[in-house]
Short mmCIF file of C-alpha atoms and ligand atoms in Angstrom, two decimals:
data_model
loop_
_atom_site.label_atom_id
_atom_site.label_comp_id
_atom_site.label_asym_id
_atom_site.label_seq_id
_atom_site.Cartn_x
_atom_site.Cartn_y
_atom_site.Cartn_z
CA MET A 1 -12.89 29.91 1.03
CA VAL A 2 -10.93 27.23 -0.82
CA LYS A 3 -7.84 27.97 1.26
CA GLU A 4 -9.79 27.59 4.49
CA HIS A 5 -11.14 24.21 3.34
CA MET A 6 -7.70 23.04 2.22
CA GLU A 7 -6.54 23.04 5.81
CA GLN A 8 -9.06 20.34 6.65
CA ILE A 9 -7.53 17.72 4.38
CA SER A 10 -4.28 15.81 4.63
CA LYS A 11 -2.66 16.26 1.23
CA GLY A 12 -1.33 12.91 0.07
CA LEU A 13 -2.65 11.42 3.35
CA GLU A 14 0.62 12.49 4.96
CA ASP A 15 0.85 11.53 8.64
CA ILE A 16 -2.40 9.53 8.54
CA ASN A 17 -2.09 6.16 10.30
CA LEU A 18 -4.11 3.77 8.15
CA LYS A 19 -3.59 0.59 10.20
CA TRP A 20 -1.59 -1.16 12.88
CA THR A 21 1.07 -3.56 11.67
CA LYS A 22 3.46 -6.15 13.05
CA LEU A 23 5.17 -6.48 9.66
CA THR A 24 7.49 -3.53 9.06
CA SER A 25 8.74 -0.52 10.99
CA ILE A 26 10.62 2.45 9.57
CA ASP A 27 12.56 5.12 11.43
CA GLY A 28 12.76 7.73 8.69
CA GLU A 29 14.97 10.10 10.66
CA LYS A 30 17.63 7.51 11.54
CA GLY A 31 17.29 5.41 8.37
CA ILE A 32 16.35 2.16 10.12
CA LEU A 33 14.15 -0.48 8.50
CA LYS A 34 13.03 -3.60 10.36
CA TYR A 35 10.89 -6.55 9.31
CA GLY A 36 9.03 -7.97 12.31
CA GLY A 37 11.71 -6.51 14.59
CA TYR A 38 14.69 -7.80 12.57
CA LYS A 39 17.00 -5.15 11.11
CA ILE A 40 17.19 -5.41 7.33
CA GLU A 41 21.01 -5.43 7.47
CA ASP A 42 20.97 -8.43 9.86
CA ILE A 43 18.58 -10.36 7.61
CA ILE A 44 20.90 -9.81 4.64
CA LYS A 45 24.08 -10.57 6.62
CA GLY A 46 22.43 -13.70 7.99
CA LYS A 47 22.02 -14.92 4.39
CA ALA A 48 18.29 -15.53 4.75
CA LEU A 49 16.51 -17.01 1.77
CA VAL A 50 13.68 -14.94 0.27
CA GLU A 51 11.29 -17.71 1.35
CA GLU A 52 12.30 -17.32 5.01
CA VAL A 53 11.35 -13.64 4.91
CA GLN A 54 8.15 -14.35 2.96
CA TYR A 55 7.23 -16.81 5.71
CA LEU A 56 7.97 -14.16 8.35
CA PHE A 57 5.55 -11.74 6.64
CA LEU A 58 2.77 -14.30 6.44
CA HIS A 59 3.25 -16.17 9.75
CA GLY A 60 4.90 -13.58 12.02
CA GLU A 61 7.96 -15.76 12.83
CA LEU A 62 11.00 -17.03 10.93
CA PRO A 63 10.48 -20.66 9.93
CA ASN A 64 12.44 -23.65 11.18
CA LYS A 65 13.76 -26.09 8.54
CA ARG A 66 10.60 -28.20 8.46
CA GLN A 67 8.31 -25.17 8.23
CA LEU A 68 10.48 -23.74 5.45
CA ALA A 69 10.36 -26.94 3.40
CA ASP A 70 6.60 -27.10 3.81
CA PHE A 71 6.23 -23.44 2.77
CA GLN A 72 8.51 -23.92 -0.26
CA GLY A 73 6.31 -26.84 -1.32
CA LYS A 74 3.26 -24.55 -1.28
CA ILE A 75 5.14 -21.96 -3.36
CA HIS A 76 6.14 -24.69 -5.84
CA ASP A 77 2.45 -25.58 -6.24
CA GLY A 78 1.93 -22.02 -7.46
CA TYR A 79 4.54 -22.24 -10.24
CA SER A 80 1.98 -23.92 -12.43
CA VAL A 81 -0.70 -21.45 -13.59
CA PRO A 82 -3.65 -22.01 -15.94
CA LYS A 83 -2.86 -21.47 -19.63
CA TYR A 84 -5.23 -18.49 -19.84
CA VAL A 85 -3.05 -16.64 -17.30
CA ILE A 86 -0.03 -16.98 -19.59
CA ASP A 87 -2.28 -16.08 -22.55
CA ALA A 88 -3.28 -12.89 -20.70
CA ILE A 89 0.40 -11.95 -21.07
CA THR A 90 1.30 -13.33 -24.47
CA ASN A 91 -1.86 -12.04 -26.19
CA LEU A 92 -0.61 -8.50 -25.67
CA PRO A 93 2.03 -6.79 -27.87
CA TYR A 94 5.74 -7.35 -27.16
CA GLU A 95 6.02 -3.59 -26.50
CA SER A 96 3.66 -3.82 -23.48
CA ASP A 97 4.53 -2.47 -20.06
CA ALA A 98 5.70 -5.42 -17.92
CA VAL A 99 3.73 -4.32 -14.84
CA ALA A 100 0.55 -4.02 -16.92
CA LEU A 101 1.22 -7.59 -18.10
CA GLN A 102 1.35 -8.68 -14.45
CA MET A 103 -1.92 -6.81 -13.87
CA ASN A 104 -3.56 -8.64 -16.77
CA ALA A 105 -2.40 -12.01 -15.45
CA PHE A 106 -3.72 -11.27 -11.95
CA ALA A 107 -6.98 -9.94 -13.42
CA ALA A 108 -7.32 -13.33 -15.14
CA LEU A 109 -6.84 -15.05 -11.75
CA ALA A 110 -9.35 -12.64 -10.16
CA ALA A 111 -11.83 -13.60 -12.86
CA THR A 112 -11.57 -17.33 -12.26
CA GLU A 113 -10.21 -18.22 -8.79
CA LYS A 114 -12.89 -18.85 -6.19
CA PHE A 115 -11.43 -16.83 -3.34
CA LYS A 116 -13.05 -16.13 0.01
CA TRP A 117 -11.29 -14.45 2.93
CA ASP A 118 -10.72 -17.27 5.42
CA LYS A 119 -8.21 -17.31 8.30
CA GLN A 120 -7.55 -21.02 7.77
CA ALA A 121 -6.77 -20.64 4.07
CA ASP A 122 -5.46 -17.09 3.43
CA ARG A 123 -1.78 -17.91 4.07
CA ASP A 124 -1.83 -20.97 1.83
CA VAL A 125 -3.37 -18.89 -0.96
CA ALA A 126 -0.65 -16.27 -0.38
CA ALA A 127 2.11 -18.92 -0.66
CA LYS A 128 0.59 -20.12 -3.91
CA VAL A 129 0.38 -16.52 -5.20
CA ILE A 130 4.11 -16.10 -4.45
CA GLY A 131 4.67 -19.08 -6.77
CA ASN A 132 2.24 -17.67 -9.37
CA MET A 133 4.09 -14.34 -9.28
CA ALA A 134 7.44 -15.95 -10.19
CA THR A 135 5.81 -17.60 -13.22
CA ILE A 136 3.98 -14.42 -14.24
CA THR A 137 7.04 -12.16 -13.88
CA ALA A 138 9.35 -14.53 -15.75
CA ALA A 139 6.68 -14.86 -18.49
CA ALA A 140 6.29 -11.06 -18.71
CA TYR A 141 10.07 -10.68 -19.07
CA ARG A 142 10.33 -13.37 -21.74
CA HIS A 143 7.35 -11.99 -23.64
CA ILE A 144 8.69 -8.42 -23.87
CA SER A 145 11.97 -9.99 -25.02
CA GLY A 146 10.17 -11.94 -27.78
CA MET A 147 10.72 -15.35 -26.11
CA LYS A 148 8.21 -18.06 -25.19
CA PRO A 149 7.46 -18.27 -21.42
CA LEU A 150 9.04 -21.03 -19.32
CA GLU A 151 7.51 -22.36 -16.12
CA PRO A 152 9.79 -22.11 -13.06
CA GLU A 153 10.93 -25.47 -11.71
CA PRO A 154 11.31 -26.25 -8.03
CA SER A 155 14.99 -25.83 -7.07
CA SER A 156 16.96 -25.05 -3.95
CA SER A 157 15.53 -21.51 -3.84
CA TYR A 158 12.87 -19.14 -5.16
CA ALA A 159 15.60 -16.82 -6.45
CA GLU A 160 17.20 -19.60 -8.50
CA SER A 161 13.88 -20.87 -9.88
CA PHE A 162 12.86 -17.37 -10.97
CA LEU A 163 16.17 -16.55 -12.71
CA LYS A 164 16.23 -19.90 -14.46
CA ALA A 165 12.68 -19.42 -15.75
CA ALA A 166 13.49 -15.88 -16.90
CA PHE A 167 16.76 -16.64 -18.72
CA GLY A 168 16.34 -20.31 -19.54
CA LYS A 169 19.72 -21.28 -18.04
CA LYS A 170 21.13 -22.10 -14.64
CA PRO A 171 22.21 -18.87 -12.88
CA SER A 172 25.53 -18.50 -11.04
CA GLN A 173 25.60 -18.42 -7.23
CA GLN A 174 26.50 -14.72 -7.37
CA GLU A 175 23.42 -14.01 -9.50
CA ILE A 176 21.18 -16.06 -7.21
CA ASP A 177 22.51 -14.22 -4.14
CA ALA A 178 22.00 -10.82 -5.80
CA ILE A 179 18.36 -11.39 -6.78
CA ASN A 180 17.72 -13.02 -3.39
CA THR A 181 18.97 -9.85 -1.68
CA ALA A 182 17.00 -7.56 -4.02
CA LEU A 183 13.80 -9.52 -3.40
CA ILE A 184 14.27 -9.24 0.36
CA LEU A 185 15.05 -5.52 0.24
CA TYR A 186 11.86 -4.73 -1.69
CA MET A 187 9.53 -7.07 0.21
CA ASP A 188 7.64 -4.56 2.32
CA HIS A 189 7.68 -0.93 3.25
CA GLU A 190 4.67 -0.37 5.48
CA VAL A 191 1.81 1.42 3.62
CA PRO A 192 3.18 3.19 0.53
CA ALA A 193 0.84 4.08 -2.36
CA SER A 194 0.64 0.53 -3.80
CA THR A 195 -0.11 -1.17 -0.47
CA THR A 196 -2.66 1.52 0.35
CA ALA A 197 -4.33 1.11 -3.06
CA GLY A 198 -4.53 -2.65 -2.51
CA LEU A 199 -5.88 -2.16 1.02
CA VAL A 200 -8.64 0.09 -0.33
CA VAL A 201 -9.59 -2.72 -2.74
CA VAL A 202 -9.61 -5.52 -0.15
CA SER A 203 -11.37 -3.32 2.42
CA THR A 204 -14.44 -3.80 0.18
CA LEU A 205 -13.85 -7.56 0.74
CA ALA A 206 -12.90 -7.96 -2.91
CA ASP A 207 -10.55 -10.93 -3.39
CA MET A 208 -6.78 -11.10 -2.88
CA TYR A 209 -6.08 -11.14 -6.64
CA SER A 210 -8.07 -7.94 -7.22
CA GLY A 211 -6.17 -6.31 -4.34
CA ILE A 212 -2.92 -7.22 -6.12
CA VAL A 213 -4.20 -5.71 -9.40
CA GLY A 214 -4.96 -2.46 -7.54
CA ALA A 215 -1.55 -2.45 -5.87
CA LEU A 216 0.24 -3.13 -9.17
CA ALA A 217 -1.58 -0.23 -10.82
CA ALA A 218 -0.36 2.15 -8.13
CA LEU A 219 3.17 0.72 -8.15
CA LYS A 220 3.56 1.43 -11.85
CA GLY A 221 3.79 5.21 -11.56
CA PRO A 222 7.18 6.95 -11.66
CA LEU A 223 6.74 8.50 -8.22
CA HIS A 224 6.55 4.99 -6.70
CA GLY A 225 7.83 1.70 -8.17
CA GLY A 226 8.29 3.19 -11.62
CA ALA A 227 11.22 5.13 -10.13
CA ALA A 228 13.38 1.94 -10.31
CA GLU A 229 13.37 2.21 -14.08
CA ALA A 230 13.14 6.01 -14.21
CA ALA A 231 16.32 6.35 -12.11
CA ILE A 232 18.50 4.25 -14.37
CA SER A 233 16.88 5.82 -17.46
CA GLN A 234 18.35 9.13 -16.29
CA PHE A 235 21.82 7.58 -16.18
CA ALA A 236 21.31 6.17 -19.68
CA GLN A 237 20.17 9.60 -20.86
CA ILE A 238 23.30 11.22 -19.36
CA GLY A 239 25.43 8.58 -21.06
CA ASP A 240 28.81 9.57 -19.61
CA PRO A 241 29.96 10.51 -16.07
CA ALA A 242 31.65 13.63 -17.53
CA LYS A 243 28.22 14.91 -18.64
CA ALA A 244 26.51 14.33 -15.28
CA GLU A 245 27.09 17.79 -13.84
CA GLU A 246 25.79 19.62 -16.92
CA TRP A 247 22.68 17.37 -16.98
CA PHE A 248 22.13 17.91 -13.27
CA ASN A 249 22.38 21.69 -13.57
CA GLN A 250 20.06 21.81 -16.58
CA ASN A 251 17.42 19.43 -15.26
CA ILE A 252 17.49 19.26 -11.48
CA VAL A 253 18.92 22.59 -10.32
CA THR A 254 16.51 24.44 -12.65
CA GLY A 255 13.61 22.43 -11.20
CA LYS A 256 12.70 21.13 -14.68
CA SER A 257 12.69 17.51 -13.45
CA ARG A 258 12.80 15.64 -10.20
CA LEU A 259 15.83 13.50 -9.53
CA MET A 260 14.39 9.99 -9.75
CA GLY A 261 15.58 7.58 -7.08
CA PHE A 262 15.96 10.46 -4.63
CA GLY A 263 13.61 11.65 -1.89
CA HIS A 264 11.07 9.77 0.17
CA ARG A 265 7.90 10.56 2.10
CA VAL A 266 9.22 8.77 5.20
CA TYR A 267 13.06 8.74 4.99
CA LYS A 268 14.71 12.07 5.61
CA THR A 269 18.14 10.46 5.47
CA TYR A 270 19.91 7.81 3.35
CA ASP A 271 17.56 4.87 2.69
CA PRO A 272 19.21 1.79 4.29
CA ARG A 273 18.15 -0.36 1.32
CA ALA A 274 19.94 1.98 -1.10
CA LYS A 275 23.18 1.49 0.89
CA ILE A 276 22.94 -2.28 0.41
CA PHE A 277 22.11 -2.01 -3.31
CA LYS A 278 25.04 0.39 -3.76
CA SER A 279 27.56 -1.89 -2.06
CA MET A 280 26.23 -4.98 -3.83
CA ALA A 281 26.72 -3.28 -7.22
CA VAL A 282 30.50 -2.96 -6.74
CA ASP A 283 31.07 -6.66 -7.55
CA LEU A 284 28.05 -7.28 -9.76
CA ILE A 285 28.88 -4.62 -12.35
CA LYS A 286 32.12 -6.45 -13.20
CA ASN A 287 29.91 -8.83 -15.25
CA ASN A 288 28.29 -6.17 -17.40
CA ARG A 289 29.98 -3.18 -19.03
CA GLU A 290 26.74 -1.24 -19.56
CA ALA A 291 25.84 -1.62 -15.87
CA GLU A 292 29.37 -0.54 -14.95
CA LYS A 293 28.93 2.65 -16.96
CA MET A 294 25.53 3.30 -15.33
CA TYR A 295 27.11 2.83 -11.90
CA LYS A 296 29.85 5.38 -12.58
CA ILE A 297 27.23 7.90 -13.74
CA ALA A 298 25.05 7.10 -10.72
CA LEU A 299 27.93 7.79 -8.33
CA LYS A 300 28.47 11.24 -9.87
CA VAL A 301 24.73 12.07 -9.85
CA GLU A 302 24.46 10.84 -6.27
CA GLU A 303 27.26 13.16 -5.18
CA LEU A 304 25.57 16.14 -6.88
CA GLY A 305 22.14 15.18 -5.51
CA ILE A 306 23.38 14.92 -1.93
CA LYS A 307 25.31 18.19 -2.22
CA ASN A 308 22.20 20.00 -3.48
CA MET A 309 19.36 18.36 -1.60
CA ALA A 310 20.56 16.70 1.61
CA SER A 311 19.81 19.89 3.55
CA LYS A 312 16.13 19.36 2.62
CA GLY A 313 16.24 15.73 3.78
CA ILE A 314 16.33 14.43 0.19
CA TYR A 315 18.70 11.45 -0.21
CA PRO A 316 18.97 8.36 -2.43
CA ASN A 317 16.11 5.91 -2.01
CA THR A 318 16.06 2.19 -2.79
CA ASP A 319 15.34 2.75 -6.49
CA PHE A 320 18.50 4.76 -7.14
CA PHE A 321 20.86 1.77 -7.47
CA SER A 322 18.48 -1.20 -7.83
CA GLY A 323 18.22 -0.98 -11.64
CA ILE A 324 22.00 -1.41 -11.81
CA THR A 325 21.64 -4.77 -10.04
CA TYR A 326 18.99 -5.94 -12.50
CA MET A 327 21.02 -4.75 -15.48
CA SER A 328 24.11 -6.57 -14.14
CA LEU A 329 22.03 -9.76 -13.99
CA GLY A 330 21.12 -9.37 -17.67
CA PHE A 331 17.67 -7.74 -17.49
CA PRO A 332 17.59 -4.94 -20.09
CA LEU A 333 16.33 -1.43 -19.37
CA LYS A 334 13.03 -2.01 -21.12
CA ASN A 335 9.22 -1.92 -20.74
CA ASN A 336 9.24 -1.33 -16.98
CA ILE A 337 10.68 -4.79 -16.23
CA TYR A 338 12.65 -3.41 -13.25
CA THR A 339 9.38 -2.30 -11.68
CA ALA A 340 7.88 -5.73 -12.41
CA ILE A 341 10.78 -7.28 -10.44
CA PHE A 342 9.98 -4.84 -7.62
CA ALA A 343 6.41 -6.23 -7.71
CA LEU A 344 7.70 -9.83 -7.68
CA SER A 345 9.12 -9.02 -4.26
CA ARG A 346 6.47 -6.64 -2.93
CA VAL A 347 3.53 -8.95 -3.57
CA THR A 348 4.38 -10.65 -0.27
CA GLY A 349 4.25 -7.39 1.67
CA TRP A 350 0.94 -6.51 0.01
CA MET A 351 -0.60 -9.82 0.97
CA GLY A 352 0.79 -9.62 4.51
CA HIS A 353 -0.92 -6.26 4.96
CA PHE A 354 -4.15 -7.41 3.30
CA ILE A 355 -4.36 -10.41 5.63
CA GLU A 356 -3.51 -8.33 8.70
CA TYR A 357 -6.16 -5.78 7.77
CA VAL A 358 -8.99 -8.10 6.75
CA GLU A 359 -8.46 -10.58 9.59
CA GLU A 360 -7.76 -8.21 12.46
CA GLN A 361 -8.72 -4.66 11.66
CA HIS A 362 -11.26 -4.78 8.92
CA ARG A 363 -13.40 -1.77 8.09
CA LEU A 364 -14.36 -0.37 4.69
CA ILE A 365 -11.91 2.40 3.72
CA ARG A 366 -14.11 5.30 2.81
CA PRO A 367 -12.69 8.76 3.50
CA ARG A 368 -14.46 12.05 2.79
CA ALA A 369 -13.78 14.91 0.38
CA VAL A 370 -14.28 18.52 1.38
CA TYR A 371 -16.63 20.17 -1.11
CA THR A 372 -15.36 23.51 -2.41
CA GLY A 373 -17.60 23.97 -5.47
CA PRO A 374 -20.54 26.34 -5.92
CA GLU A 375 -23.56 25.96 -3.63
CA ASP A 376 -27.25 25.97 -4.61
CA ARG A 377 -27.35 26.50 -8.37
CA SER A 378 -30.59 26.29 -10.36
CA PHE A 379 -30.51 23.52 -12.94
CA ILE A 380 -31.09 24.75 -16.53
CA PRO A 381 -32.19 22.06 -19.04
CA ILE A 382 -29.81 21.51 -21.97
CA SER A 383 -32.33 23.02 -24.44
CA ARG A 384 -31.87 26.37 -22.71
CA ARG A 385 -28.09 26.19 -22.10
C1 COA B 1 8.98 10.07 -3.46
C2 COA B 1 8.45 11.51 -3.43
C3 COA B 1 7.16 11.59 -4.25
C4 COA B 1 8.15 11.79 -1.96
O1 COA B 1 8.04 13.11 -1.76
P1 COA B 1 6.85 13.84 -0.95
O2 COA B 1 6.91 13.55 0.47
O3 COA B 1 5.55 13.58 -1.63
O4 COA B 1 7.36 15.29 -1.15
P2 COA B 1 6.83 16.35 -2.18
O5 COA B 1 6.56 15.77 -3.51
O6 COA B 1 5.72 17.07 -1.48
O7 COA B 1 8.14 17.26 -2.28
C5 COA B 1 8.61 18.10 -1.22
C6 COA B 1 9.68 19.02 -1.78
O8 COA B 1 10.87 18.27 -2.05
C7 COA B 1 11.20 18.36 -3.44
N1 COA B 1 11.63 17.03 -3.87
C8 COA B 1 11.26 15.84 -3.35
N2 COA B 1 11.86 14.85 -4.00
C9 COA B 1 12.61 15.42 -4.97
C10 COA B 1 13.44 14.89 -5.99
N3 COA B 1 13.60 13.59 -6.13
N4 COA B 1 14.05 15.75 -6.83
C11 COA B 1 13.88 17.08 -6.70
N5 COA B 1 13.10 17.64 -5.73
C12 COA B 1 12.46 16.81 -4.90
C13 COA B 1 9.91 18.78 -4.13
O9 COA B 1 10.16 19.43 -5.34
C14 COA B 1 9.30 19.68 -3.09
O10 COA B 1 9.95 20.93 -3.14
P3 COA B 1 9.17 22.30 -2.83
O11 COA B 1 8.70 22.15 -1.41
O12 COA B 1 10.21 23.32 -3.04
O13 COA B 1 8.03 22.34 -3.80
C15 COA B 1 9.51 12.46 -4.00
O14 COA B 1 10.66 12.48 -3.20
C16 COA B 1 9.86 12.17 -5.44
O15 COA B 1 9.12 12.57 -6.35
N6 COA B 1 11.00 11.43 -5.68
C17 COA B 1 11.36 11.02 -7.01
C18 COA B 1 10.65 9.74 -7.38
C19 COA B 1 11.17 8.57 -6.62
O16 COA B 1 12.35 8.32 -6.55
N7 COA B 1 10.24 7.78 -6.07
C20 COA B 1 10.57 6.57 -5.37
C21 COA B 1 10.28 6.67 -3.92
S1 COA B 1 10.82 5.20 -3.07
#
């Protein structure tokens, strides 16, 4: 009976179309990712600023210079957050998970911001949240590192302002370009678990901030955003390229563990974002010996993973090499900070989908469950059980 019922559900909501979108399209067979019709490779080659792509996700078009300056101004307004938002981070132990710190900060905003879904105002709130997120993420990083938070300052770019607030010094152009690229690559990916979780929240007409808390909670897990840190943790555990094959045979071939940073619900070929992260790492790792070691191990593990699993459509995904970028920039492998940087980028995609859904396609998300338990039992009071 259970088996018969099982056929009526879609496990993991596979192949369910939750919404229409003009934001992102993925061809999982060919490995093509486009934002609003623009190929991801062209956006990166065209040296777009993160803010240009954020604008595209919120307004549907790339901005001209005047629109960009205006949008950047709105982001800058968001760099300043109330003290209790920073306290929501710094009141927690230094050992805290960085994504949970972001959740706490956004829960504080959900508690206090007077938000109402409103077509005239939603995009301005989103621009401000993008600013808030830079402050919150830099503060989370500094707190887990035992340093006092610094507020980002307006500069020539979002990438520069974030890095400067995180490290307290002016970043190099190479570092700015690298985080700019990473933040574009992670900005949206249609309706993965985090976006879906956030959409469930805002479908109740709960506020934008609560939707972000829901999305962050889903992102945290190792099967989703947590894979960014889990992937590089494997390389750290292996410790030496010469030990990669033995580790792979003991852990992956035996089925004891999943290879983190490999496999995807939608891509059945090489994730185009992973290709860009991999090629970007070649130069970046020259600045950081630990990251260089991780990269060499990653290359060996990648080779073994593809040899073993490509026939099943399991290839590197975006999280396989991204941690190496963050490590090269000076972010340590610690407290889920790599996943928090993922969220710094993805918050724009989340809000783009929330706005699209609430403004154009709104309906409460309320699926059904197929009951498979016992029918018609007589209730026996506890005194007789
Ligand atoms: C992302 C992920 C959950 C998507 O997979 P999915 O569509 O839900 O596929 P399933 O979990 O149903 O797995 C299907 C099969 O592929 C295998 N598989 C999928 N990814 C695998 C991986 N990374 N390592 C080893 N085996 C994997 C499963 O074991 C399963 O095998 P089986 O059919 O023999 O039981 C999965 O690939 C995974 O766990 N990857 C590792 C975590 C990760 O990198 N996540 C980031 C995604 S961007």
